[in-house]
mmCIF file of C-alpha atoms and ligand atoms in Angstrom:
data_model
loop_
_atom_site.group_PDB
_atom_site.id
_atom_site.type_symbol
_atom_site.label_atom_id
_atom_site.label_comp_id
_atom_site.label_asym_id
_atom_site.label_seq_id
_atom_site.Cartn_x
_atom_site.Cartn_y
_atom_site.Cartn_z
ATOM 1 C CA MET A 3 6.088 81.931 176.760
ATOM 2 C CA SER A 4 4.225 84.806 174.543
ATOM 3 C CA VAL A 5 3.173 83.495 170.677
ATOM 4 C CA ASP A 6 5.752 85.002 168.573
ATOM 5 C CA ARG A 7 8.705 83.570 170.656
ATOM 6 C CA PRO A 8 11.391 81.856 168.434
ATOM 7 C CA ARG A 9 11.003 78.192 169.416
ATOM 8 C CA PRO A 10 14.172 76.675 171.797
ATOM 9 C CA LEU A 11 16.976 74.988 171.173
ATOM 10 C CA VAL A 12 18.602 72.600 173.392
ATOM 11 C CA ALA A 13 22.145 71.742 172.240
ATOM 12 C CA GLY A 14 24.885 69.893 173.694
ATOM 13 C CA ASN A 15 27.964 70.822 173.134
ATOM 14 C CA TRP A 16 30.403 67.394 173.654
ATOM 15 C CA LYS A 17 34.119 69.478 173.502
ATOM 16 C CA MET A 18 36.607 66.971 173.141
ATOM 17 C CA ASN A 19 34.585 64.108 174.792
ATOM 18 C CA GLY A 20 33.340 61.086 173.668
ATOM 19 C CA LEU A 21 34.215 57.485 171.865
ATOM 20 C CA ARG A 22 32.199 54.865 169.509
ATOM 21 C CA MET A 23 30.626 53.704 171.759
ATOM 22 C CA SER A 24 28.697 57.239 173.376
ATOM 23 C CA ALA A 25 26.456 56.585 170.233
ATOM 24 C CA LYS A 26 24.383 54.823 173.134
ATOM 25 C CA VAL A 27 24.135 58.063 174.980
ATOM 26 C CA LEU A 28 22.744 59.446 171.861
ATOM 27 C CA GLY A 29 20.632 56.581 171.517
ATOM 28 C CA ASP A 30 19.237 56.979 174.990
ATOM 29 C CA ILE A 31 19.123 61.194 174.159
ATOM 30 C CA GLN A 32 16.452 60.219 171.007
ATOM 31 C CA ALA A 33 14.555 57.318 173.120
ATOM 32 C CA GLY A 34 13.584 60.186 176.229
ATOM 33 C CA TYR A 35 13.139 63.087 173.271
ATOM 34 C CA THR A 36 8.610 62.283 174.234
ATOM 35 C CA PRO A 37 6.187 63.134 171.544
ATOM 36 C CA GLY A 38 5.880 65.780 174.383
ATOM 37 C CA LEU A 39 9.054 67.155 173.872
ATOM 38 C CA LYS A 40 9.355 67.252 170.586
ATOM 39 C CA ALA A 41 6.387 69.603 170.954
ATOM 40 C CA LYS A 42 8.044 71.957 173.072
ATOM 41 C CA VAL A 43 11.393 72.463 171.578
ATOM 42 C CA ASP A 44 14.377 71.077 169.170
ATOM 43 C CA LEU A 45 17.310 69.022 170.221
ATOM 44 C CA LEU A 46 21.143 69.439 168.871
ATOM 45 C CA VAL A 47 23.784 67.359 169.269
ATOM 46 C CA CYS A 48 27.312 68.168 168.735
ATOM 47 C CA PRO A 49 29.836 65.940 169.348
ATOM 48 C CA PRO A 50 33.619 65.576 168.230
ATOM 49 C CA ALA A 51 34.023 64.567 164.202
ATOM 50 C CA THR A 52 35.224 61.499 164.573
ATOM 51 C CA LEU A 53 31.627 60.438 165.387
ATOM 52 C CA LEU A 54 29.715 63.228 163.303
ATOM 53 C CA TYR A 55 28.787 60.621 160.650
ATOM 54 C CA THR A 56 27.599 57.586 163.069
ATOM 55 C CA PHE A 57 26.007 60.342 164.973
ATOM 56 C CA ALA A 58 24.086 62.089 161.795
ATOM 57 C CA HIS A 59 23.122 58.685 160.545
ATOM 58 C CA ILE A 60 21.996 57.354 164.037
ATOM 59 C CA SER A 61 19.855 60.416 164.504
ATOM 60 C CA VAL A 62 17.718 60.146 161.540
ATOM 61 C CA GLY A 63 14.181 60.183 161.659
ATOM 62 C CA SER A 64 14.592 61.366 165.162
ATOM 63 C CA ARG A 65 14.492 65.203 164.649
ATOM 64 C CA ILE A 66 17.271 65.706 166.571
ATOM 65 C CA ALA A 67 20.328 67.783 164.722
ATOM 66 C CA VAL A 68 23.846 66.943 164.936
ATOM 67 C CA GLY A 69 26.355 69.798 164.640
ATOM 68 C CA GLY A 70 30.200 70.115 164.306
ATOM 69 C CA GLN A 71 31.841 71.879 166.940
ATOM 70 C CA ASP A 72 34.051 74.224 164.452
ATOM 71 C CA CYS A 73 34.657 74.956 161.141
ATOM 72 C CA HIS A 74 37.983 76.211 158.673
ATOM 73 C CA ALA A 75 37.038 79.433 156.839
ATOM 74 C CA LYS A 76 38.036 77.665 153.517
ATOM 75 C CA GLU A 77 36.594 75.152 151.229
ATOM 76 C CA SER A 78 39.208 72.734 150.860
ATOM 77 C CA GLY A 79 43.131 72.755 151.013
ATOM 78 C CA ALA A 80 46.359 72.474 152.645
ATOM 79 C CA HIS A 81 45.637 72.932 155.720
ATOM 80 C CA THR A 82 46.142 69.824 158.263
ATOM 81 C CA GLY A 83 43.667 68.996 160.713
ATOM 82 C CA ASP A 84 40.692 71.482 160.051
ATOM 83 C CA ILE A 85 37.805 70.271 158.676
ATOM 84 C CA SER A 86 35.545 72.255 156.302
ATOM 85 C CA ALA A 87 31.887 73.429 156.256
ATOM 86 C CA GLU A 88 31.457 71.527 153.381
ATOM 87 C CA MET A 89 33.009 67.981 155.215
ATOM 88 C CA LEU A 90 30.664 68.437 158.284
ATOM 89 C CA ALA A 91 27.672 68.893 155.885
ATOM 90 C CA ASP A 92 28.811 65.724 153.773
ATOM 91 C CA ALA A 93 29.086 64.428 157.616
ATOM 92 C CA GLY A 94 25.682 64.977 158.382
ATOM 93 C CA ALA A 95 25.944 68.333 159.900
ATOM 94 C CA THR A 96 23.094 70.453 159.533
ATOM 95 C CA TYR A 97 24.612 73.308 162.277
ATOM 96 C CA VAL A 98 27.945 73.971 163.218
ATOM 97 C CA ILE A 99 29.522 75.859 166.332
ATOM 98 C CA VAL A 100 31.601 79.075 165.654
ATOM 99 C CA GLY A 101 33.877 81.253 167.769
ATOM 100 C CA HIS A 102 33.469 79.091 171.388
ATOM 101 C CA SER A 103 35.607 80.621 173.806
ATOM 102 C CA GLU A 104 37.715 77.716 173.948
ATOM 103 C CA ARG A 105 38.866 78.670 170.206
ATOM 104 C CA ARG A 106 38.786 82.041 171.016
ATOM 105 C CA GLN A 107 41.078 81.438 173.737
ATOM 106 C CA PHE A 108 43.422 78.669 173.312
ATOM 107 C CA HIS A 109 43.767 78.868 169.733
ATOM 108 C CA GLY A 110 43.315 82.677 169.017
ATOM 109 C CA GLU A 111 40.679 83.371 167.375
ATOM 110 C CA LYS A 112 39.288 86.893 166.460
ATOM 111 C CA ASP A 113 36.457 88.172 165.597
ATOM 112 C CA ALA A 114 37.481 88.402 162.102
ATOM 113 C CA ASP A 115 38.361 84.353 161.790
ATOM 114 C CA VAL A 116 34.596 83.485 163.701
ATOM 115 C CA CYS A 117 32.621 85.813 160.783
ATOM 116 C CA ALA A 118 34.863 83.741 158.067
ATOM 117 C CA LYS A 119 33.794 80.422 159.564
ATOM 118 C CA ALA A 120 30.226 81.929 159.956
ATOM 119 C CA VAL A 121 30.541 82.475 156.438
ATOM 120 C CA ALA A 122 31.858 79.141 155.852
ATOM 121 C CA ALA A 123 29.111 77.134 157.867
ATOM 122 C CA HIS A 124 26.838 79.574 155.357
ATOM 123 C CA ARG A 125 27.866 78.888 151.732
ATOM 124 C CA ALA A 126 28.119 74.837 153.098
ATOM 125 C CA GLY A 127 24.198 75.045 153.842
ATOM 126 C CA LEU A 128 24.937 74.694 157.656
ATOM 127 C CA THR A 129 23.056 77.079 160.924
ATOM 128 C CA ALA A 130 26.355 78.723 162.739
ATOM 129 C CA VAL A 131 26.043 79.190 166.392
ATOM 130 C CA VAL A 132 27.808 82.032 166.623
ATOM 131 C CA CYS A 133 29.459 82.163 170.755
ATOM 132 C CA VAL A 134 30.070 85.756 172.397
ATOM 133 C CA GLY A 135 30.972 86.253 175.660
ATOM 134 C CA GLU A 136 32.857 88.074 178.372
ATOM 135 C CA THR A 137 35.893 87.066 180.867
ATOM 136 C CA ARG A 138 35.400 87.481 184.646
ATOM 137 C CA GLU A 139 38.316 90.025 184.588
ATOM 138 C CA GLU A 140 36.132 91.933 181.767
ATOM 139 C CA ARG A 141 32.963 91.138 183.702
ATOM 140 C CA GLU A 142 34.354 93.329 186.933
ATOM 141 C CA ALA A 143 35.486 95.710 185.059
ATOM 142 C CA GLY A 144 31.709 96.545 183.960
ATOM 143 C CA LYS A 145 32.737 95.695 180.190
ATOM 144 C CA THR A 146 30.339 92.824 179.457
ATOM 145 C CA LEU A 147 28.091 94.909 177.227
ATOM 146 C CA ASN A 148 30.784 96.660 175.218
ATOM 147 C CA VAL A 149 32.509 93.357 174.578
ATOM 148 C CA VAL A 150 29.823 91.425 174.069
ATOM 149 C CA LYS A 151 28.624 93.880 171.860
ATOM 150 C CA LYS A 152 31.835 94.100 169.394
ATOM 151 C CA GLN A 153 31.800 90.591 169.653
ATOM 152 C CA LEU A 154 28.822 90.623 167.997
ATOM 153 C CA ARG A 155 29.361 93.582 165.138
ATOM 154 C CA GLY A 156 32.763 91.287 164.593
ATOM 155 C CA SER A 157 31.866 88.040 164.250
ATOM 156 C CA ILE A 158 28.162 87.465 162.296
ATOM 157 C CA PRO A 159 27.821 87.910 159.032
ATOM 158 C CA VAL A 160 26.340 90.205 157.099
ATOM 159 C CA ASP A 161 24.057 87.279 155.324
ATOM 160 C CA SER A 162 22.579 85.875 158.090
ATOM 161 C CA ASN A 163 19.160 85.802 158.988
ATOM 162 C CA SER A 164 17.162 83.673 162.002
ATOM 163 C CA GLN A 165 17.347 80.343 160.071
ATOM 164 C CA ASN A 166 21.036 80.219 159.403
ATOM 165 C CA LEU A 167 21.470 81.915 162.411
ATOM 166 C CA VAL A 168 21.529 81.032 166.247
ATOM 167 C CA VAL A 169 23.758 83.139 169.090
ATOM 168 C CA ALA A 170 25.121 82.004 172.088
ATOM 169 C CA TYR A 171 25.645 83.919 175.187
ATOM 170 C CA GLU A 172 28.008 81.936 177.356
ATOM 171 C CA PRO A 173 30.164 84.060 179.861
ATOM 172 C CA VAL A 174 33.616 82.719 180.151
ATOM 173 C CA TRP A 175 33.957 82.454 183.587
ATOM 174 C CA ALA A 176 30.737 80.448 183.578
ATOM 175 C CA ILE A 177 31.998 77.464 181.615
ATOM 176 C CA GLY A 178 32.436 74.417 183.587
ATOM 177 C CA THR A 179 33.158 76.401 186.711
ATOM 178 C CA GLY A 180 29.355 75.677 188.310
ATOM 179 C CA LEU A 181 28.837 79.564 188.371
ATOM 180 C CA THR A 182 25.994 81.508 186.402
ATOM 181 C CA PRO A 183 24.859 84.811 186.225
ATOM 182 C CA THR A 184 21.776 85.746 187.654
ATOM 183 C CA ALA A 185 18.317 86.111 185.865
ATOM 184 C CA ALA A 186 19.085 89.656 186.156
ATOM 185 C CA ASP A 187 22.621 89.683 184.486
ATOM 186 C CA VAL A 188 21.681 87.009 181.617
ATOM 187 C CA ALA A 189 18.325 88.861 181.195
ATOM 188 C CA GLU A 190 20.478 92.283 180.552
ATOM 189 C CA VAL A 191 22.600 90.698 178.067
ATOM 190 C CA HIS A 192 20.134 88.848 175.896
ATOM 191 C CA GLY A 193 18.570 92.184 175.426
ATOM 192 C CA LEU A 194 21.323 93.187 174.402
ATOM 193 C CA ILE A 195 21.381 90.336 171.920
ATOM 194 C CA ARG A 196 18.585 91.116 170.326
ATOM 195 C CA GLU A 197 18.569 94.844 169.756
ATOM 196 C CA GLU A 198 21.911 94.276 168.135
ATOM 197 C CA LEU A 199 20.693 91.553 165.752
ATOM 198 C CA LYS A 200 17.899 94.332 164.719
ATOM 199 C CA ARG A 201 20.920 95.744 162.627
ATOM 200 C CA LEU A 202 22.694 92.308 162.434
ATOM 201 C CA VAL A 203 20.272 90.689 160.813
ATOM 202 C CA GLY A 204 17.325 93.081 160.265
ATOM 203 C CA LYS A 205 13.953 94.108 161.671
ATOM 204 C CA ALA A 206 11.887 91.325 160.552
ATOM 205 C CA ASP A 207 14.141 88.607 161.547
ATOM 206 C CA HIS A 208 15.579 89.484 164.701
ATOM 207 C CA GLY A 209 12.727 88.821 166.955
ATOM 208 C CA LYS A 210 13.142 85.075 165.402
ATOM 209 C CA VAL A 211 17.319 84.702 165.581
ATOM 210 C CA ARG A 212 17.550 82.188 168.548
ATOM 211 C CA ILE A 213 20.230 83.077 171.481
ATOM 212 C CA LEU A 214 20.979 80.310 173.804
ATOM 213 C CA TYR A 215 22.310 80.893 177.218
ATOM 214 C CA GLY A 216 24.974 78.726 178.144
ATOM 215 C CA GLY A 217 27.698 77.889 181.261
ATOM 216 C CA SER A 218 26.982 75.708 183.129
ATOM 217 C CA VAL A 219 23.808 74.512 183.301
ATOM 218 C CA LYS A 220 22.077 72.236 184.687
ATOM 219 C CA PRO A 221 18.519 69.715 185.056
ATOM 220 C CA SER A 222 18.700 71.925 188.367
ATOM 221 C CA ASN A 223 18.910 75.783 187.347
ATOM 222 C CA ALA A 224 17.515 75.115 183.910
ATOM 223 C CA ALA A 225 13.874 75.876 184.533
ATOM 224 C CA GLU A 226 14.914 79.471 186.019
ATOM 225 C CA LEU A 227 17.482 80.301 182.858
ATOM 226 C CA MET A 228 15.133 79.122 180.036
ATOM 227 C CA ALA A 229 12.267 80.822 181.645
ATOM 228 C CA VAL A 230 14.428 84.571 180.994
ATOM 229 C CA GLU A 231 13.564 87.169 178.609
ATOM 230 C CA ASN A 232 15.128 86.040 175.429
ATOM 231 C CA VAL A 233 16.605 82.832 176.561
ATOM 232 C CA ASP A 234 15.533 80.906 173.590
ATOM 233 C CA GLY A 235 17.187 77.587 174.136
ATOM 234 C CA ALA A 236 20.965 76.374 175.868
ATOM 235 C CA LEU A 237 23.728 75.359 175.276
ATOM 236 C CA VAL A 238 25.447 72.267 177.409
ATOM 237 C CA GLY A 239 28.980 71.689 177.602
ATOM 238 C CA GLY A 240 29.551 68.666 180.553
ATOM 239 C CA ALA A 241 25.275 67.863 181.582
ATOM 240 C CA SER A 242 24.874 66.702 177.855
ATOM 241 C CA LEU A 243 27.181 63.885 178.035
ATOM 242 C CA VAL A 244 24.791 62.319 179.979
ATOM 243 C CA ALA A 245 21.194 61.627 178.059
ATOM 244 C CA ALA A 246 18.909 61.832 181.383
ATOM 245 C CA ASP A 247 20.847 65.443 182.553
ATOM 246 C CA PHE A 248 20.552 66.441 178.933
ATOM 247 C CA LEU A 249 17.021 65.828 178.760
ATOM 248 C CA ALA A 250 16.204 67.146 181.950
ATOM 249 C CA ILE A 251 17.018 70.622 181.043
ATOM 250 C CA ALA A 252 15.596 70.315 177.803
ATOM 251 C CA GLY A 253 11.776 69.293 179.980
ATOM 252 C CA ALA A 254 12.335 73.062 181.365
ATOM 253 C CA TYR A 255 10.744 73.210 178.438
ATOM 254 C CA LEU A 256 7.406 71.337 179.562
ATOM 255 C CA THR A 257 6.534 73.306 182.196
HETATM 256 P P1 13P B 316 29.498 74.072 180.631
HETATM 257 O O1 13P B 316 28.584 73.736 180.611
HETATM 258 O O2 13P B 316 30.151 72.572 180.864
HETATM 259 O O3 13P B 316 29.558 74.968 181.658
HETATM 260 O O4 13P B 316 29.926 74.176 179.031
HETATM 261 C C1 13P B 316 29.562 75.226 178.843
HETATM 262 C C2 13P B 316 29.251 75.450 177.190
HETATM 263 O O5 13P B 316 31.125 75.470 177.151
HETATM 264 C C3 13P B 316 28.828 75.250 176.069
HETATM 265 O O6 13P B 316 29.637 75.377 174.555
#
């Protein structure tokens, strides 16, 4: 790994999974986050909002960050069922995922909505994990790079920098399917993202923004995926619910 690569981040997106008893999983992750791992990789756990406050408390002193999975663009108001970035911060979150494909797909979120949410994250002092990625049809039609470029330009706010922005490339067809792109395909998209970041966050900072790969990351493929150029960590779904698997993925950085 070259010296100017960003410090890796392995993030767990628990999606709509986890009850109070799942605090045990977080405890197990903490217990396995050894000094050796701490020296090499940052960890982030994004549980459902109901567990954020508890998880943030459990994590104090452990260097494991806690994040939300979505936020509303507004600070407060008549938005039944929604949660603001300020509320996430108040509960102890320091990150929030925005624009996950499941939000884009099932809640109709467009790039402008994602951008407004990322702005809200920054307003609340959170780091926004902005997700992008193509569908199977888009990949098969050879549109991947254009789709990702458009999503990046539409979703990343102008005040972004390497401290308040993480980009996650998650091909929709790789999420929860066991399928992953080839290392060469991942390298191509991550290279494009790094190049786009030059114009979106500025030439001085673009190399320090962490670009995560997400989509069927498992202990068995983590080392190969994490070794790809411009891959600065992982956004892990299913495997992040099992402490041993999540730690094994982070362990790809020990070698
Ligand atoms: P899986 O790791 O379960 O494929 O999910 C990826 C994802 O959507 C993380 O945000």
